[in-house]
Amino acid sequence: MAQDWNGTVLGFEAPPEPVLGEMLGIRKILNDNGFTYNLGYLNEIGWNGGGGYNHDSHVAYIDQFALTFNQDLERWSAIPDARIEGNIVNRNHNDDLTTKRVQDPRVNFNDLTQESWGGQSITRLGWLTFARSFDDRRLTWRIGMMNKVQTFDQIIPCDFQLLSQCGGKSANSPDVEQLERSHLGHHACV
């Protein structure tokens, strides 16, 4: 008989209980009704001690919260493998070391000292889609406000913030980048 996996891998301990616990039973109610979510926080600090286009020392800071959620619709609509997927991001502090100190602002850039930047302090909808899978999940159909990150461009992790690599193949295409960030439409993935 198979045993339940406790999360221990290669000497790592099992994942801890959620930070907010069971939230007075709300977490279980949400999960029982097919609603799953992830609340993430990111902050980045960059420092220019000297050098660059502007030699003045500067510390740049940005932080953001992201709520990614998934609502299983199969249990409510009887449509096999149907779901609503969404992402909401709250970004604060539009402070980028590359554009403020490191590089000549008259020149286009293709590299960043910080991964997240731009878009000023803003709360925005990253994506909101209806999705359905077919053929044993080998084909996914999605419609709504999409972002390429949902399905494509996850080839190379962003451990290093080279625009030509971080985020995948379209990250170094500035003409297409604005169009691809999020757009209305549909696509199918095989």
CSV table of C-alpha atoms in Angstrom, one decimal, residues 60-158:
chain,number,residue,atom,x,y,z
A,60,ALA,CA,17.1,51.1,-5.2
A,61,TYR,CA,14.2,49.2,-3.7
A,62,ILE,CA,11.1,47.5,-5.1
A,63,ASP,CA,8.6,45.2,-3.5
A,64,GLN,CA,5.5,43.4,-4.7
A,65,PHE,CA,2.7,41.1,-3.5
A,66,ALA,CA,1.1,38.6,-5.9
A,67,LEU,CA,-2.1,36.6,-5.5
A,68,THR,CA,-2.4,33.7,-7.9
A,69,PHE,CA,-5.6,31.7,-7.7
A,70,ASN,CA,-7.5,28.9,-9.4
A,71,GLN,CA,-11.2,28.0,-9.1
A,72,ASP,CA,-12.1,24.5,-10.1
A,73,LEU,CA,-15.4,24.7,-12.1
A,74,GLU,CA,-15.8,21.0,-12.9
A,75,ARG,CA,-17.6,20.4,-9.6
A,76,TRP,CA,-20.0,23.3,-10.2
A,77,SER,CA,-20.6,23.1,-13.9
A,78,ALA,CA,-19.9,19.4,-14.8
A,79,ILE,CA,-17.5,20.7,-17.6
A,80,PRO,CA,-14.5,18.3,-17.3
A,81,ASP,CA,-11.3,20.0,-16.2
A,82,ALA,CA,-12.8,23.5,-16.4
A,83,ARG,CA,-11.3,26.3,-14.3
A,84,ILE,CA,-10.9,30.0,-13.8
A,85,GLU,CA,-7.3,31.2,-13.3
A,86,GLY,CA,-6.2,34.6,-12.1
A,87,ASN,CA,-3.3,36.7,-10.9
A,88,ILE,CA,-3.3,40.1,-9.2
A,89,VAL,CA,-0.1,42.0,-8.5
A,90,ASN,CA,0.5,45.0,-6.2
A,91,ARG,CA,3.9,46.5,-7.0
A,92,ASN,CA,5.4,49.4,-5.0
A,93,HIS,CA,8.4,51.7,-5.5
A,94,ASN,CA,9.3,52.3,-9.1
A,95,ASP,CA,13.0,52.5,-8.3
A,96,ASP,CA,15.4,50.9,-10.8
A,97,LEU,CA,19.1,51.1,-10.4
A,98,THR,CA,19.8,50.4,-14.1
A,99,THR,CA,17.9,53.4,-15.4
A,100,LYS,CA,18.8,55.7,-12.5
A,101,ARG,CA,22.5,55.1,-12.1
A,102,VAL,CA,24.2,52.3,-14.1
A,103,GLN,CA,23.3,53.0,-17.8
A,104,ASP,CA,23.1,56.1,-20.0
A,105,PRO,CA,19.4,56.9,-20.2
A,106,ARG,CA,19.8,57.8,-23.9
A,107,VAL,CA,20.7,54.2,-24.8
A,108,ASN,CA,18.4,51.2,-25.0
A,109,PHE,CA,19.2,48.5,-22.4
A,110,ASN,CA,19.0,44.8,-22.6
A,111,ASP,CA,20.0,43.9,-19.0
A,112,LEU,CA,18.8,44.9,-15.5
A,113,THR,CA,20.3,45.1,-12.1
A,114,GLN,CA,16.9,44.2,-10.6
A,115,GLU,CA,14.5,41.7,-12.0
A,116,SER,CA,11.2,43.5,-11.2
A,117,TRP,CA,10.8,47.1,-12.3
A,118,GLY,CA,8.6,49.5,-14.2
A,119,GLY,CA,5.0,50.1,-14.2
A,120,GLN,CA,5.2,52.5,-11.2
A,121,SER,CA,3.5,51.7,-7.9
A,122,ILE,CA,0.4,49.9,-9.1
A,123,THR,CA,-2.1,47.2,-8.5
A,124,ARG,CA,-3.0,45.3,-11.7
A,125,LEU,CA,-4.6,42.2,-13.0
A,126,GLY,CA,-1.9,40.0,-14.4
A,127,TRP,CA,-4.3,37.5,-16.0
A,128,LEU,CA,-7.9,36.3,-15.7
A,129,THR,CA,-8.8,33.3,-17.8
A,130,PHE,CA,-11.3,30.5,-18.3
A,131,ALA,CA,-9.4,27.3,-19.2
A,132,ARG,CA,-10.4,23.8,-20.2
A,133,SER,CA,-8.2,20.7,-20.9
A,134,PHE,CA,-8.9,18.0,-23.4
A,135,ASP,CA,-7.4,14.6,-24.4
A,136,ASP,CA,-6.1,13.7,-21.0
A,137,ARG,CA,-4.7,17.2,-20.4
A,138,ARG,CA,-2.5,17.1,-23.5
A,139,LEU,CA,-4.5,20.0,-25.0
A,140,THR,CA,-5.4,23.1,-23.0
A,141,TRP,CA,-7.7,25.8,-24.3
A,142,ARG,CA,-7.7,29.2,-22.6
A,143,ILE,CA,-9.7,32.4,-23.2
A,144,GLY,CA,-9.6,35.7,-21.4
A,145,MET,CA,-7.0,38.2,-20.4
A,146,MET,CA,-3.8,36.2,-20.7
A,147,ASN,CA,-0.1,36.5,-19.8
A,148,LYS,CA,2.6,34.5,-21.6
A,149,VAL,CA,4.0,33.4,-18.3
A,150,GLN,CA,1.0,31.1,-17.7
A,151,THR,CA,2.1,28.7,-20.4
A,152,PHE,CA,5.1,29.9,-22.3
A,153,ASP,CA,8.5,31.4,-21.6
A,154,GLN,CA,9.3,29.4,-18.4
A,155,ILE,CA,12.3,27.8,-20.0
A,156,ILE,CA,15.1,29.5,-18.1
A,157,PRO,CA,14.6,30.4,-14.4
A,158,CYS,CA,15.4,34.0,-13.4
